[in-house]
PDB file of C-alpha atoms in Angstrom:
ATOM      1  CA  MET A 267     209.487 123.628 137.963  1.00 64.00           C
ATOM      2  CA  ASN A 268     212.931 124.726 136.952  1.00 73.00           C
ATOM      3  CA  ILE A 269     215.253 127.365 138.401  1.00 73.00           C
ATOM      4  CA  LYS A 270     214.348 129.859 135.637  1.00 79.00           C
ATOM      5  CA  GLU A 271     210.664 129.741 136.607  1.00 80.00           C
ATOM      6  CA  ILE A 272     211.555 130.196 140.277  1.00 78.00           C
ATOM      7  CA  LYS A 273     213.739 133.222 139.465  1.00 79.00           C
ATOM      8  CA  GLU A 274     210.846 134.695 137.445  1.00 82.00           C
ATOM      9  CA  MET A 275     208.616 134.266 140.509  1.00 81.00           C
ATOM     10  CA  ILE A 276     211.224 136.036 142.667  1.00 80.00           C
ATOM     11  CA  ASN A 277     211.323 138.923 140.161  1.00 81.00           C
ATOM     12  CA  LEU A 278     207.512 139.045 140.190  1.00 81.00           C
ATOM     13  CA  MET A 279     207.591 139.304 143.990  1.00 79.00           C
ATOM     14  CA  ASN A 280     210.185 142.101 143.940  1.00 80.00           C
ATOM     15  CA  GLU A 281     208.436 144.085 141.183  1.00 80.00           C
ATOM     16  CA  ASN A 282     205.079 143.972 142.961  1.00 77.00           C
ATOM     17  CA  GLY A 283     206.252 144.339 146.556  1.00 76.00           C
ATOM     18  CA  LEU A 284     205.035 140.863 147.543  1.00 77.00           C
ATOM     19  CA  VAL A 285     206.462 139.157 150.618  1.00 76.00           C
ATOM     20  CA  GLU A 286     204.916 135.762 149.985  1.00 78.00           C
ATOM     21  CA  LEU A 287     203.918 133.807 146.882  1.00 78.00           C
ATOM     22  CA  GLU A 288     202.617 130.260 146.564  1.00 79.00           C
ATOM     23  CA  VAL A 289     202.216 128.485 143.216  1.00 79.00           C
ATOM     24  CA  GLU A 290     201.049 124.957 142.424  1.00 78.00           C
ATOM     25  CA  LYS A 291     201.897 123.421 139.050  1.00 76.00           C
ATOM     26  CA  ASP A 292     201.937 119.800 137.858  1.00 72.00           C
ATOM     27  CA  GLY A 293     201.514 118.418 141.387  1.00 71.00           C
ATOM     28  CA  MET A 294     204.394 120.565 142.694  1.00 74.00           C
ATOM     29  CA  ARG A 295     203.766 123.379 145.164  1.00 76.00           C
ATOM     30  CA  ILE A 296     206.333 126.148 145.603  1.00 78.00           C
ATOM     31  CA  ARG A 297     206.068 128.733 148.353  1.00 76.00           C
ATOM     32  CA  LEU A 298     208.374 131.772 148.320  1.00 78.00           C
ATOM     33  CA  LYS A 299     208.518 133.971 151.395  1.00 74.00           C
ATOM     34  CA  LYS A 300     210.819 136.791 152.394  1.00 70.00           C
ATOM     35  CA  THR A 301     210.904 138.736 155.605  1.00 57.00           C
ATOM     36  CA  SER A 302     212.369 142.141 156.272  1.00 48.00           C
ATOM     37  CA  SER A 303     211.686 145.007 158.614  1.00 43.00           C
ATOM     38  CA  GLY A 304     212.023 148.758 158.340  1.00 41.00           C
ATOM     39  CA  ILE A 305     212.903 150.496 155.097  1.00 39.00           C
ATOM     40  CA  GLU A 306     216.135 148.658 154.451  1.00 44.00           C
ATOM     41  CA  GLY A 307     216.046 146.221 151.538  1.00 47.00           C
ATOM     42  CA  TYR A 308     216.053 142.518 152.151  1.00 46.00           C
ATOM     43  CA  SER A 309     219.596 141.151 152.181  1.00 46.00           C
ATOM     44  CA  GLY A 310     219.192 137.547 153.316  1.00 48.00           C
ATOM     45  CA  PRO A 311     218.692 134.396 151.295  1.00 47.00           C
ATOM     46  CA  ILE A 312     215.318 133.696 149.778  1.00 48.00           C
ATOM     47  CA  VAL A 313     214.190 130.257 150.841  1.00 49.00           C
ATOM     48  CA  VAL A 314     212.014 128.216 148.541  1.00 50.00           C
ATOM     49  CA  ARG A 315     209.848 125.573 150.113  1.00 51.00           C
ATOM     50  CA  GLN A 316     209.106 122.963 147.508  1.00 50.00           C
ATOM     51  CA  GLU A 317     206.458 120.334 148.200  1.00 53.00           C
ATOM     52  CA  ARG A 318     205.713 117.425 145.924  1.00 52.00           C
ATOM     53  CA  ILE A 319     202.196 116.152 146.438  1.00 51.00           C
ATOM     54  CA  LEU A 320     202.313 112.360 146.308  1.00 53.00           C
ATOM     55  CA  GLU A 321     199.569 109.760 146.005  1.00 53.00           C
ATOM     56  CA  GLY A 322     197.698 109.150 149.260  1.00 53.00           C
ATOM     57  CA  ALA A 323     198.006 112.765 150.588  1.00 51.00           C
ATOM     58  CA  GLN A 324     201.688 112.407 151.532  1.00 51.00           C
ATOM     59  CA  LYS A 325     203.967 115.416 151.104  1.00 51.00           C
ATOM     60  CA  GLU A 326     207.665 115.554 150.431  1.00 52.00           C
ATOM     61  CA  THR A 327     209.198 118.893 151.461  1.00 52.00           C
ATOM     62  CA  THR A 328     212.575 120.323 150.490  1.00 53.00           C
ATOM     63  CA  GLU A 329     213.965 123.764 151.361  1.00 54.00           C
ATOM     64  CA  VAL A 330     216.509 125.202 148.965  1.00 51.00           C
ATOM     65  CA  PRO A 331     218.234 128.607 149.246  1.00 53.00           C
ATOM     66  CA  ILE A 332     217.949 130.151 145.780  1.00 49.00           C
ATOM     67  CA  GLU A 333     220.089 133.280 145.868  1.00 50.00           C
ATOM     68  CA  LYS A 334     221.351 136.025 148.118  1.00 46.00           C
ATOM     69  CA  ILE A 335     220.280 139.531 147.311  1.00 45.00           C
ATOM     70  CA  SER A 336     223.197 141.748 148.298  1.00 48.00           C
ATOM     71  CA  VAL A 337     221.947 145.172 147.204  1.00 58.00           C
ATOM     72  CA  LYS A 338     220.735 147.265 150.134  1.00 81.00           C
ATOM     73  CA  THR A 339     217.945 149.635 149.189  1.00 86.00           C
ATOM     74  CA  VAL A 340     216.105 152.525 150.777  1.00 88.00           C
ATOM     75  CA  GLU A 341     212.597 153.630 149.894  1.00 90.00           C
ATOM     76  CA  ILE A 342     211.843 157.328 149.726  1.00 92.00           C
ATOM     77  CA  ARG A 343     208.260 157.567 150.930  1.00 92.00           C
ATOM     78  CA  SER A 344     205.689 160.288 150.501  1.00 93.00           C
ATOM     79  CA  PRO A 345     205.652 162.628 153.511  1.00 92.00           C
ATOM     80  CA  MET A 346     202.051 163.673 152.756  1.00 93.00           C
ATOM     81  CA  VAL A 347     198.892 162.959 150.796  1.00 94.00           C
ATOM     82  CA  GLY A 348     198.824 164.720 147.431  1.00 95.00           C
ATOM     83  CA  THR A 349     199.541 164.476 143.724  1.00 96.00           C
ATOM     84  CA  PHE A 350     202.993 163.261 142.643  1.00 97.00           C
ATOM     85  CA  TYR A 351     204.782 165.168 139.868  1.00 96.00           C
ATOM     86  CA  ARG A 352     208.150 164.172 138.393  1.00 96.00           C
ATOM     87  CA  SER A 353     208.839 167.628 136.882  1.00 95.00           C
ATOM     88  CA  PRO A 354     208.128 171.273 137.743  1.00 93.00           C
ATOM     89  CA  SER A 355     205.831 171.670 134.688  1.00 92.00           C
ATOM     90  CA  PRO A 356     204.385 169.421 131.969  1.00 91.00           C
ATOM     91  CA  GLU A 357     206.955 170.668 129.401  1.00 94.00           C
ATOM     92  CA  ALA A 358     209.981 170.439 131.712  1.00 94.00           C
ATOM     93  CA  PRO A 359     212.192 167.361 131.961  1.00 95.00           C
ATOM     94  CA  PRO A 360     211.787 165.181 135.077  1.00 96.00           C
ATOM     95  CA  TYR A 361     213.865 166.061 138.129  1.00 96.00           C
ATOM     96  CA  VAL A 362     215.362 162.560 138.161  1.00 96.00           C
ATOM     97  CA  GLU A 363     215.412 159.383 136.071  1.00 95.00           C
ATOM     98  CA  ALA A 364     216.019 155.739 136.929  1.00 92.00           C
ATOM     99  CA  GLU A 365     219.727 154.853 137.264  1.00 93.00           C
ATOM    100  CA  GLN A 366     220.585 158.513 138.007  1.00 94.00           C
ATOM    101  CA  ALA A 367     222.817 159.416 140.950  1.00 95.00           C
ATOM    102  CA  ILE A 368     221.301 161.773 143.522  1.00 95.00           C
ATOM    103  CA  GLU A 369     222.758 163.922 146.284  1.00 95.00           C
ATOM    104  CA  PRO A 370     221.345 164.988 149.666  1.00 93.00           C
ATOM    105  CA  GLY A 371     219.223 168.123 149.252  1.00 93.00           C
ATOM    106  CA  GLN A 372     218.547 167.479 145.549  1.00 94.00           C
ATOM    107  CA  VAL A 373     214.888 167.951 144.508  1.00 95.00           C
ATOM    108  CA  ILE A 374     213.568 164.629 143.230  1.00 95.00           C
ATOM    109  CA  CYS A 375     209.847 165.391 142.781  1.00 96.00           C
ATOM    110  CA  ILE A 376     206.953 167.655 143.753  1.00 96.00           C
ATOM    111  CA  ILE A 377     203.850 166.731 145.701  1.00 95.00           C
ATOM    112  CA  GLU A 378     200.892 169.055 145.263  1.00 94.00           C
ATOM    113  CA  ALA A 379     198.734 169.258 148.375  1.00 91.00           C
ATOM    114  CA  MET A 380     195.903 171.787 148.783  1.00 89.00           C
ATOM    115  CA  LYS A 381     197.134 173.813 145.784  1.00 89.00           C
ATOM    116  CA  LEU A 382     200.634 174.101 147.279  1.00 91.00           C
ATOM    117  CA  MET A 383     203.630 172.655 145.436  1.00 93.00           C
ATOM    118  CA  ASN A 384     205.957 170.925 147.927  1.00 94.00           C
ATOM    119  CA  GLU A 385     209.455 170.085 146.698  1.00 94.00           C
ATOM    120  CA  ILE A 386     210.610 166.721 147.979  1.00 94.00           C
ATOM    121  CA  LYS A 387     214.378 166.530 148.439  1.00 94.00           C
ATOM    122  CA  SER A 388     216.619 163.524 148.829  1.00 93.00           C
ATOM    123  CA  GLU A 389     218.028 162.967 152.297  1.00 90.00           C
ATOM    124  CA  ILE A 390     220.650 160.493 151.110  1.00 91.00           C
ATOM    125  CA  LYS A 391     223.324 160.088 148.467  1.00 94.00           C
ATOM    126  CA  GLY A 392     222.582 157.209 146.148  1.00 93.00           C
ATOM    127  CA  ARG A 393     221.389 155.910 142.811  1.00 94.00           C
ATOM    128  CA  ILE A 394     217.738 155.639 141.810  1.00 93.00           C
ATOM    129  CA  LEU A 395     216.910 152.019 141.086  1.00 92.00           C
ATOM    130  CA  GLU A 396     213.220 152.494 140.387  1.00 92.00           C
ATOM    131  CA  ILE A 397     210.559 155.207 140.342  1.00 94.00           C
ATOM    132  CA  LEU A 398     207.562 153.642 142.071  1.00 94.00           C
ATOM    133  CA  ALA A 399     204.942 156.405 141.688  1.00 94.00           C
ATOM    134  CA  ASP A 400     203.260 157.467 138.452  1.00 94.00           C
ATOM    135  CA  ASN A 401     203.415 161.078 137.285  1.00 95.00           C
ATOM    136  CA  ALA A 402     200.305 163.187 138.040  1.00 94.00           C
ATOM    137  CA  GLU A 403     198.814 160.387 140.160  1.00 95.00           C
ATOM    138  CA  PRO A 404     197.759 160.598 143.820  1.00 95.00           C
ATOM    139  CA  VAL A 405     200.108 159.345 146.543  1.00 95.00           C
ATOM    140  CA  GLU A 406     199.257 158.459 150.118  1.00 93.00           C
ATOM    141  CA  PHE A 407     201.212 159.310 153.248  1.00 91.00           C
ATOM    142  CA  GLY A 408     204.054 156.783 153.582  1.00 90.00           C
ATOM    143  CA  GLN A 409     203.643 155.404 150.045  1.00 93.00           C
ATOM    144  CA  PRO A 410     206.987 154.422 148.475  1.00 93.00           C
ATOM    145  CA  MET A 411     207.877 156.777 145.585  1.00 94.00           C
ATOM    146  CA  PHE A 412     211.521 155.897 144.837  1.00 95.00           C
ATOM    147  CA  LEU A 413     213.765 152.896 145.439  1.00 92.00           C
ATOM    148  CA  ILE A 414     217.333 154.062 146.096  1.00 92.00           C
ATOM    149  CA  GLU A 415     220.655 152.234 146.364  1.00 90.00           C
ATOM    150  CA  PRO A 416     222.710 154.206 148.910  1.00 90.00           C
ATOM    151  CA  ILE A 417     226.250 155.098 147.848  1.00 86.00           C
TER     152      ILE A 417
END
């Protein structure tokens, strides 16, 4: 496996919220694992454990730091169970878009719960990196809806 394939695996992990991924290809086994706690983004090195499976059930193991992710992120999570809406009405533009700067107190979405429309406001100043919830789809309590880079 080459470095490009490993970086693609790291991107796959980040896009799908995976903390561990193991792949075996052409007698080579790669295991990616990251650890973090809380809602802060992971900021340490990602360590790749690479094992070459040799004849006779021997293993050769090498650990290689691939890259350091320096962007700190914060997830804005759903405070309730309900339906996520990006705009106040189907014809209206969304409250926010990816890459947009947001301010504390700014409405970023609506969650409909029991026929009540609840405006969800940002508690931090930052930039939206990714919108994690789909419009008009249900969200669970604590489900990540936005990934924010604090400013």
